[in-house]
C-alpha positions as protocol buffer text, in pm:
chain_id: "A"
residue {
  index: 1
  type: MET
  ca { x: 469 y: -627 z: 2250 }
}
residue {
  index: 2
  type: THR
  ca { x: 160 y: -888 z: 2174 }
}
residue {
  index: 3
  type: ASN
  ca { x: -131 y: -733 z: 1992 }
}
residue {
  index: 4
  type: LYS
  ca { x: -443 y: -926 z: 2144 }
}
residue {
  index: 5
  type: LEU
  ca { x: -779 y: -955 z: 1972 }
}
residue {
  index: 6
  type: GLN
  ca { x: -1091 y: -1087 z: 2122 }
}
residue {
  index: 7
  type: VAL
  ca { x: -1298 y: -1283 z: 1880 }
}
residue {
  index: 8
  type: SER
  ca { x: -1578 y: -1511 z: 1873 }
}
residue {
  index: 9
  type: LYS
  ca { x: -1729 y: -1772 z: 1645 }
}
residue {
  index: 10
  type: ARG
  ca { x: -2010 y: -1666 z: 1449 }
}
residue {
  index: 11
  type: GLU
  ca { x: -2281 y: -1819 z: 1277 }
}
residue {
  index: 12
  type: LEU
  ca { x: -2291 y: -1834 z: 879 }
}
residue {
  index: 13
  type: ARG
  ca { x: -2684 y: -1783 z: 837 }
}
residue {
  index: 14
  type: PRO
  ca { x: -2912 y: -1598 z: 828 }
}
residue {
  index: 15
  type: ARG
  ca { x: -2768 y: -1330 z: 586 }
}
residue {
  index: 16
  type: SER
  ca { x: -2951 y: -1068 z: 811 }
}
residue {
  index: 17
  type: LEU
  ca { x: -2729 y: -1150 z: 1093 }
}
residue {
  index: 18
  type: ARG
  ca { x: -2419 y: -1034 z: 905 }
}
residue {
  index: 19
  type: THR
  ca { x: -2587 y: -682 z: 843 }
}
residue {
  index: 20
  type: LYS
  ca { x: -2679 y: -669 z: 1214 }
}
residue {
  index: 21
  type: LEU
  ca { x: -2327 y: -729 z: 1317 }
}
residue {
  index: 22
  type: ARG
  ca { x: -2206 y: -478 z: 1098 }
}
residue {
  index: 23
  type: ASN
  ca { x: -2430 y: -220 z: 1213 }
}
residue {
  index: 24
  type: GLU
  ca { x: -2326 y: -282 z: 1567 }
}
residue {
  index: 25
  type: GLY
  ca { x: -1958 y: -196 z: 1455 }
}
residue {
  index: 26
  type: LYS
  ca { x: -1848 y: -582 z: 1471 }
}
residue {
  index: 27
  type: ALA
  ca { x: -1623 y: -704 z: 1169 }
}
residue {
  index: 28
  type: LEU
  ca { x: -1657 y: -1056 z: 1012 }
}
residue {
  index: 29
  type: GLY
  ca { x: -1365 y: -1294 z: 945 }
}
residue {
  index: 30
  type: VAL
  ca { x: -1215 y: -1621 z: 923 }
}
residue {
  index: 31
  type: VAL
  ca { x: -914 y: -1782 z: 1084 }
}
residue {
  index: 32
  type: TYR
  ca { x: -718 y: -2084 z: 926 }
}
residue {
  index: 33
  type: GLY
  ca { x: -368 y: -2225 z: 895 }
}
residue {
  index: 34
  type: TYR
  ca { x: -128 y: -2389 z: 1141 }
}
residue {
  index: 35
  type: LYS
  ca { x: -328 y: -2624 z: 1342 }
}
residue {
  index: 36
  type: VAL
  ca { x: -651 y: -2441 z: 1299 }
}
residue {
  index: 37
  type: ASP
  ca { x: -942 y: -2576 z: 1120 }
}
residue {
  index: 38
  type: SER
  ca { x: -1118 y: -2272 z: 909 }
}
residue {
  index: 39
  type: THR
  ca { x: -1343 y: -2094 z: 1153 }
}
residue {
  index: 40
  type: PRO
  ca { x: -1578 y: -1795 z: 1088 }
}
residue {
  index: 41
  type: ILE
  ca { x: -1517 y: -1552 z: 1359 }
}
residue {
  index: 42
  type: VAL
  ca { x: -1666 y: -1194 z: 1444 }
}
residue {
  index: 43
  type: PHE
  ca { x: -1492 y: -929 z: 1656 }
}
residue {
  index: 44
  type: ASP
  ca { x: -1477 y: -538 z: 1725 }
}
residue {
  index: 45
  type: GLU
  ca { x: -1374 y: -355 z: 1400 }
}
residue {
  index: 46
  type: MET
  ca { x: -1202 y: -71 z: 1580 }
}
residue {
  index: 47
  type: ASP
  ca { x: -991 y: -314 z: 1785 }
}
residue {
  index: 48
  type: LEU
  ca { x: -823 y: -449 z: 1475 }
}
residue {
  index: 49
  type: ARG
  ca { x: -814 y: -96 z: 1309 }
}
residue {
  index: 50
  type: LYS
  ca { x: -623 y: 16 z: 1602 }
}
residue {
  index: 51
  type: ILE
  ca { x: -376 y: -246 z: 1595 }
}
residue {
  index: 52
  type: LEU
  ca { x: -330 y: -211 z: 1231 }
}
residue {
  index: 53
  type: ARG
  ca { x: -285 y: 157 z: 1268 }
}
residue {
  index: 54
  type: ASP
  ca { x: -32 y: 144 z: 1540 }
}
residue {
  index: 55
  type: HIS
  ca { x: 180 y: -151 z: 1412 }
}
residue {
  index: 56
  type: GLY
  ca { x: 118 y: -205 z: 1051 }
}
residue {
  index: 57
  type: ASP
  ca { x: -44 y: -435 z: 792 }
}
residue {
  index: 58
  type: ASN
  ca { x: 217 y: -709 z: 933 }
}
residue {
  index: 59
  type: ALA
  ca { x: 146 y: -702 z: 1292 }
}
residue {
  index: 60
  type: LEU
  ca { x: 137 y: -1023 z: 1463 }
}
residue {
  index: 61
  type: ILE
  ca { x: -192 y: -1056 z: 1608 }
}
residue {
  index: 62
  type: GLU
  ca { x: -290 y: -1284 z: 1886 }
}
residue {
  index: 63
  type: LEU
  ca { x: -657 y: -1413 z: 1871 }
}
residue {
  index: 64
  type: HIS
  ca { x: -819 y: -1495 z: 2195 }
}
residue {
  index: 65
  type: PHE
  ca { x: -1079 y: -1757 z: 2106 }
}
residue {
  index: 66
  type: ASP
  ca { x: -1265 y: -1996 z: 2325 }
}
residue {
  index: 67
  type: GLY
  ca { x: -1002 y: -1988 z: 2591 }
}
residue {
  index: 68
  type: ASN
  ca { x: -732 y: -2064 z: 2323 }
}
residue {
  index: 69
  type: LYS
  ca { x: -457 y: -1829 z: 2185 }
}
residue {
  index: 70
  type: ILE
  ca { x: -404 y: -1825 z: 1820 }
}
residue {
  index: 71
  type: ASN
  ca { x: -109 y: -1626 z: 1677 }
}
residue {
  index: 72
  type: THR
  ca { x: -196 y: -1505 z: 1341 }
}
residue {
  index: 73
  type: LEU
  ca { x: -121 y: -1240 z: 1076 }
}
residue {
  index: 74
  type: VAL
  ca { x: -374 y: -1065 z: 838 }
}
residue {
  index: 75
  type: HIS
  ca { x: -361 y: -1254 z: 513 }
}
residue {
  index: 76
  type: GLY
  ca { x: -647 y: -1059 z: 328 }
}
residue {
  index: 77
  type: SER
  ca { x: -908 y: -803 z: 397 }
}
residue {
  index: 78
  type: GLU
  ca { x: -1210 y: -655 z: 241 }
}
residue {
  index: 79
  type: THR
  ca { x: -1321 y: -285 z: 320 }
}
residue {
  index: 80
  type: ASN
  ca { x: -1618 y: -81 z: 241 }
}
residue {
  index: 81
  type: PRO
  ca { x: -1504 y: 159 z: -32 }
}
residue {
  index: 82
  type: PHE
  ca { x: -1692 y: 476 z: 121 }
}
residue {
  index: 83
  type: THR
  ca { x: -1628 y: 410 z: 489 }
}
residue {
  index: 84
  type: ASN
  ca { x: -1306 y: 196 z: 488 }
}
residue {
  index: 85
  type: PHE
  ca { x: -1487 y: -31 z: 748 }
}
residue {
  index: 86
  type: TYR
  ca { x: -1329 y: -373 z: 771 }
}
residue {
  index: 87
  type: GLN
  ca { x: -1610 y: -584 z: 634 }
}
residue {
  index: 88
  type: HIS
  ca { x: -1418 y: -926 z: 630 }
}
residue {
  index: 89
  type: VAL
  ca { x: -1070 y: -1021 z: 729 }
}
residue {
  index: 90
  type: GLU
  ca { x: -865 y: -1336 z: 686 }
}
residue {
  index: 91
  type: PHE
  ca { x: -641 y: -1438 z: 960 }
}
residue {
  index: 92
  type: MET
  ca { x: -377 y: -1704 z: 895 }
}
residue {
  index: 93
  type: ALA
  ca { x: -255 y: -1893 z: 1169 }
}
residue {
  index: 94
  type: VAL
  ca { x: 126 y: -1907 z: 1187 }
}
residue {
  index: 95
  type: LYS
  ca { x: 410 y: -2131 z: 1340 }
}
residue {
  index: 96
  type: MET
  ca { x: 640 y: -1897 z: 1546 }
}
residue {
  index: 97
  type: ASP
  ca { x: 958 y: -2060 z: 1467 }
}
residue {
  index: 98
  type: GLU
  ca { x: 878 y: -2097 z: 1095 }
}
residue {
  index: 99
  type: GLU
  ca { x: 938 y: -1813 z: 824 }
}
residue {
  index: 100
  type: THR
  ca { x: 679 y: -1666 z: 618 }
}
residue {
  index: 101
  type: GLU
  ca { x: 678 y: -1439 z: 306 }
}
residue {
  index: 102
  type: VAL
  ca { x: 499 y: -1114 z: 322 }
}
residue {
  index: 103
  type: GLU
  ca { x: 539 y: -753 z: 170 }
}
residue {
  index: 104
  type: ALA
  ca { x: 693 y: -493 z: 348 }
}
residue {
  index: 105
  type: ASP
  ca { x: 673 y: -123 z: 280 }
}
residue {
  index: 106
  type: ILE
  ca { x: 970 y: 80 z: 149 }
}
residue {
  index: 107
  type: VAL
  ca { x: 1000 y: 423 z: 298 }
}
residue {
  index: 108
  type: LEU
  ca { x: 1270 y: 670 z: 152 }
}
residue {
  index: 109
  type: VAL
  ca { x: 1410 y: 896 z: 413 }
}
residue {
  index: 110
  type: GLY
  ca { x: 1662 y: 1207 z: 401 }
}
residue {
  index: 111
  type: ASP
  ca { x: 1693 y: 1475 z: 127 }
}
residue {
  index: 112
  type: ALA
  ca { x: 1854 y: 1374 z: -162 }
}
residue {
  index: 113
  type: LYS
  ca { x: 2150 y: 1596 z: -264 }
}
residue {
  index: 114
  type: GLY
  ca { x: 1999 y: 1612 z: -627 }
}
residue {
  index: 115
  type: VAL
  ca { x: 1691 y: 1724 z: -525 }
}
residue {
  index: 116
  type: LYS
  ca { x: 1860 y: 2007 z: -366 }
}
residue {
  index: 117
  type: GLU
  ca { x: 2038 y: 2109 z: -677 }
}
residue {
  index: 118
  type: GLY
  ca { x: 1686 y: 2105 z: -870 }
}
residue {
  index: 119
  type: GLY
  ca { x: 1612 y: 1755 z: -950 }
}
residue {
  index: 120
  type: TYR
  ca { x: 1318 y: 1551 z: -844 }
}
residue {
  index: 121
  type: LEU
  ca { x: 1301 y: 1219 z: -659 }
}
residue {
  index: 122
  type: ALA
  ca { x: 1084 y: 950 z: -833 }
}
residue {
  index: 123
  type: GLN
  ca { x: 987 y: 644 z: -661 }
}
residue {
  index: 124
  type: SER
  ca { x: 875 y: 334 z: -851 }
}
residue {
  index: 125
  type: LEU
  ca { x: 863 y: 45 z: -613 }
}
residue {
  index: 126
  type: TYR
  ca { x: 679 y: 81 z: -299 }
}
residue {
  index: 127
  type: LYS
  ca { x: 682 y: -266 z: -127 }
}
residue {
  index: 128
  type: VAL
  ca { x: 947 y: -546 z: -122 }
}
residue {
  index: 129
  type: THR
  ca { x: 883 y: -917 z: -21 }
}
residue {
  index: 130
  type: VAL
  ca { x: 1077 y: -1055 z: 257 }
}
residue {
  index: 131
  type: ALA
  ca { x: 1070 y: -1391 z: 457 }
}
residue {
  index: 132
  type: ALA
  ca { x: 1089 y: -1376 z: 838 }
}
residue {
  index: 133
  type: THR
  ca { x: 956 y: -1555 z: 1123 }
}
residue {
  index: 134
  type: PRO
  ca { x: 622 y: -1398 z: 1244 }
}
residue {
  index: 135
  type: ALA
  ca { x: 773 y: -1209 z: 1542 }
}
residue {
  index: 136
  type: ASN
  ca { x: 1050 y: -1064 z: 1307 }
}
residue {
  index: 137
  type: ILE
  ca { x: 844 y: -937 z: 1018 }
}
residue {
  index: 138
  type: PRO
  ca { x: 937 y: -565 z: 960 }
}
residue {
  index: 139
  type: GLU
  ca { x: 642 y: -307 z: 950 }
}
residue {
  index: 140
  type: ARG
  ca { x: 865 y: -116 z: 673 }
}
residue {
  index: 141
  type: ILE
  ca { x: 1214 y: -72 z: 534 }
}
residue {
  index: 142
  type: GLU
  ca { x: 1388 y: 269 z: 536 }
}
residue {
  index: 143
  type: LEU
  ca { x: 1618 y: 341 z: 269 }
}
residue {
  index: 144
  type: ASP
  ca { x: 1859 y: 654 z: 301 }
}
residue {
  index: 145
  type: VAL
  ca { x: 1858 y: 859 z: -17 }
}
residue {
  index: 146
  type: SER
  ca { x: 2052 y: 1154 z: 112 }
}
residue {
  index: 147
  type: ASP
  ca { x: 2347 y: 1109 z: -102 }
}
residue {
  index: 148
  type: LEU
  ca { x: 2169 y: 1034 z: -446 }
}
residue {
  index: 149
  type: GLU
  ca { x: 2292 y: 1313 z: -679 }
}
residue {
  index: 150
  type: ILE
  ca { x: 2093 y: 1402 z: -1018 }
}
residue {
  index: 151
  type: GLY
  ca { x: 2105 y: 1081 z: -1245 }
}
residue {
  index: 152
  type: ASP
  ca { x: 2169 y: 858 z: -952 }
}
residue {
  index: 153
  type: SER
  ca { x: 1919 y: 563 z: -867 }
}
residue {
  index: 154
  type: VAL
  ca { x: 1875 y: 267 z: -608 }
}
residue {
  index: 155
  type: THR
  ca { x: 1763 y: -79 z: -658 }
}
residue {
  index: 156
  type: VAL
  ca { x: 1651 y: -362 z: -401 }
}
residue {
  index: 157
  type: ALA
  ca { x: 2019 y: -435 z: -375 }
}
residue {
  index: 158
  type: ASP
  ca { x: 2057 y: -119 z: -191 }
}
residue {
  index: 159
  type: LEU
  ca { x: 1829 y: -173 z: 90 }
}
residue {
  index: 160
  type: PRO
  ca { x: 1992 y: -225 z: 414 }
}
residue {
  index: 161
  type: GLU
  ca { x: 2065 y: -580 z: 538 }
}
residue {
  index: 162
  type: ASP
  ca { x: 1925 y: -700 z: 871 }
}
residue {
  index: 163
  type: LYS
  ca { x: 1962 y: -1054 z: 1042 }
}
residue {
  index: 164
  type: SER
  ca { x: 1593 y: -1068 z: 1128 }
}
residue {
  index: 165
  type: TYR
  ca { x: 1459 y: -1107 z: 796 }
}
residue {
  index: 166
  type: THR
  ca { x: 1564 y: -1195 z: 445 }
}
residue {
  index: 167
  type: ILE
  ca { x: 1479 y: -981 z: 120 }
}
residue {
  index: 168
  type: VAL
  ca { x: 1335 y: -1227 z: -145 }
}
residue {
  index: 169
  type: SER
  ca { x: 1268 y: -973 z: -400 }
}
residue {
  index: 170
  type: GLU
  ca { x: 1503 y: -975 z: -703 }
}
residue {
  index: 171
  type: PRO
  ca { x: 1800 y: -713 z: -618 }
}
residue {
  index: 172
  type: ASP
  ca { x: 1823 y: -562 z: -964 }
}
residue {
  index: 173
  type: MET
  ca { x: 1443 y: -415 z: -935 }
}
residue {
  index: 174
  type: HIS
  ca { x: 1442 y: -55 z: -947 }
}
residue {
  index: 175
  type: ILE
  ca { x: 1311 y: 142 z: -644 }
}
residue {
  index: 176
  type: ALA
  ca { x: 1391 y: 511 z: -710 }
}
residue {
  index: 177
  type: SER
  ca { x: 1611 y: 767 z: -891 }
}
residue {
  index: 178
  type: VAL
  ca { x: 1680 y: 1141 z: -903 }
}
residue {
  index: 179
  type: ASN
  ca { x: 1592 y: 1285 z: -1224 }
}
residue {
  index: 180
  type: GLU
  ca { x: 1695 y: 1602 z: -1414 }
}
residue {
  index: 181
  type: PRO
  ca { x: 1443 y: 1908 z: -1380 }
}
residue {
  index: 182
  type: VAL
  ca { x: 1173 y: 1941 z: -1668 }
}
residue {
  index: 183
  type: ALA
  ca { x: 1022 y: 2274 z: -1585 }
}
residue {
  index: 184
  type: GLU
  ca { x: 1200 y: 2464 z: -1839 }
}
residue {
  index: 185
  type: GLU
  ca { x: 1154 y: 2213 z: -2092 }
}
residue {
  index: 186
  type: GLU
  ca { x: 780 y: 2199 z: -2021 }
}
residue {
  index: 187
  type: GLU
  ca { x: 775 y: 2599 z: -2042 }
}
residue {
  index: 188
  type: GLU
  ca { x: 943 y: 2580 z: -2360 }
}
residue {
  index: 189
  type: THR
  ca { x: 696 y: 2323 z: -2510 }
}
residue {
  index: 190
  type: GLU
  ca { x: 402 y: 2518 z: -2369 }
}
residue {
  index: 191
  type: SER
  ca { x: 527 y: 2839 z: -2531 }
}
residue {
  index: 192
  type: GLU
  ca { x: 589 y: 2646 z: -2858 }
}
residue {
  index: 193
  type: GLU
  ca { x: 252 y: 2495 z: -2859 }
}
residue {
  index: 194
  type: GLY
  ca { x: 99 y: 2841 z: -2796 }
}
residue {
  index: 195
  type: SER
  ca { x: 276 y: 3004 z: -3065 }
}
residue {
  index: 196
  type: THR
  ca { x: 189 y: 2708 z: -3308 }
}
residue {
  index: 197
  type: GLU
  ca { x: -205 y: 2782 z: -3182 }
}
residue {
  index: 198
  type: GLU
  ca { x: -177 y: 3137 z: -3238 }
}
residue {
  index: 199
  type: GLU
  ca { x: -32 y: 3092 z: -3613 }
}
residue {
  index: 200
  type: ALA
  ca { x: -301 y: 2850 z: -3658 }
}
residue {
  index: 201
  type: SER
  ca { x: -550 y: 3082 z: -3561 }
}
residue {
  index: 202
  type: GLU
  ca { x: -401 y: 3377 z: -3769 }
}
residue {
  index: 203
  type: ASP
  ca { x: -404 y: 3128 z: -4063 }
}
residue {
  index: 204
  type: SER
  ca { x: -768 y: 3034 z: -4016 }
}
residue {
  index: 205
  type: SER
  ca { x: -867 y: 3399 z: -3998 }
}
residue {
  index: 206
  type: GLU
  ca { x: -692 y: 3492 z: -4290 }
}
residue {
  index: 207
  type: GLU
  ca { x: -860 y: 3219 z: -4477 }
}
residue {
  index: 208
  type: THR
  ca { x: -1176 y: 3313 z: -4361 }
}
residue {
  index: 209
  type: GLU
  ca { x: -1117 y: 3679 z: -4504 }
}
residue {
  index: 210
  type: GLU
  ca { x: -1017 y: 3559 z: -4842 }
}
residue {
  index: 211
  type: SER
  ca { x: -1317 y: 3321 z: -4854 }
}
residue {
  index: 212
  type: THR
  ca { x: -1551 y: 3627 z: -4784 }
}
residue {
  index: 213
  type: GLU
  ca { x: -1374 y: 3843 z: -5036 }
}
residue {
  index: 214
  type: ASP
  ca { x: -1430 y: 3564 z: -5308 }
}
residue {
  index: 215
  type: LYS
  ca { x: -1787 y: 3545 z: -5239 }
}
residue {
  index: 216
  type: GLU
  ca { x: -1824 y: 3931 z: -5266 }
}
């Protein structure tokens, strides 16, 4: 499926024009890369938001611009910290038969055996670098953790292979593990800390009483 986005060339000045466009729901951007000179553009922010929401950050986007069609990937973006509105977006024009490196999300699926036995699943790596042609870039890579027991872990080497892309990240990078439960240990620690605080309070009270008796 081709994700089409209608864009127009924009003027860089005056500054007030940028504010006016954003108030109208327009996002600003720039397109550059393969056979394209760096060009400032403007487009409907909601149109891009829908594409990225439905197809992920690595979606191949076909810009329709001055009667031309340019295949691009989102190379960077700047959003409003309060509204999450796309204020500025960089589109990189790509060659369709040439591989590019991007990051894909790692999504753990399945219920680990170790979790059912009382352990907990801890994930430390959420993205992996892959190399693929623009049309074959994965939105995400799923990793089944159903067979993991307490003490087991998975690395990049355990990610499923796919002929449409190559995983570039180091194979020994840790992704996730099933760890032993710590609830009982935490309760014991809290109990010990509470006991220590009570003892300290009692000692302080005794010292106060002794001090009072000495003064009398």
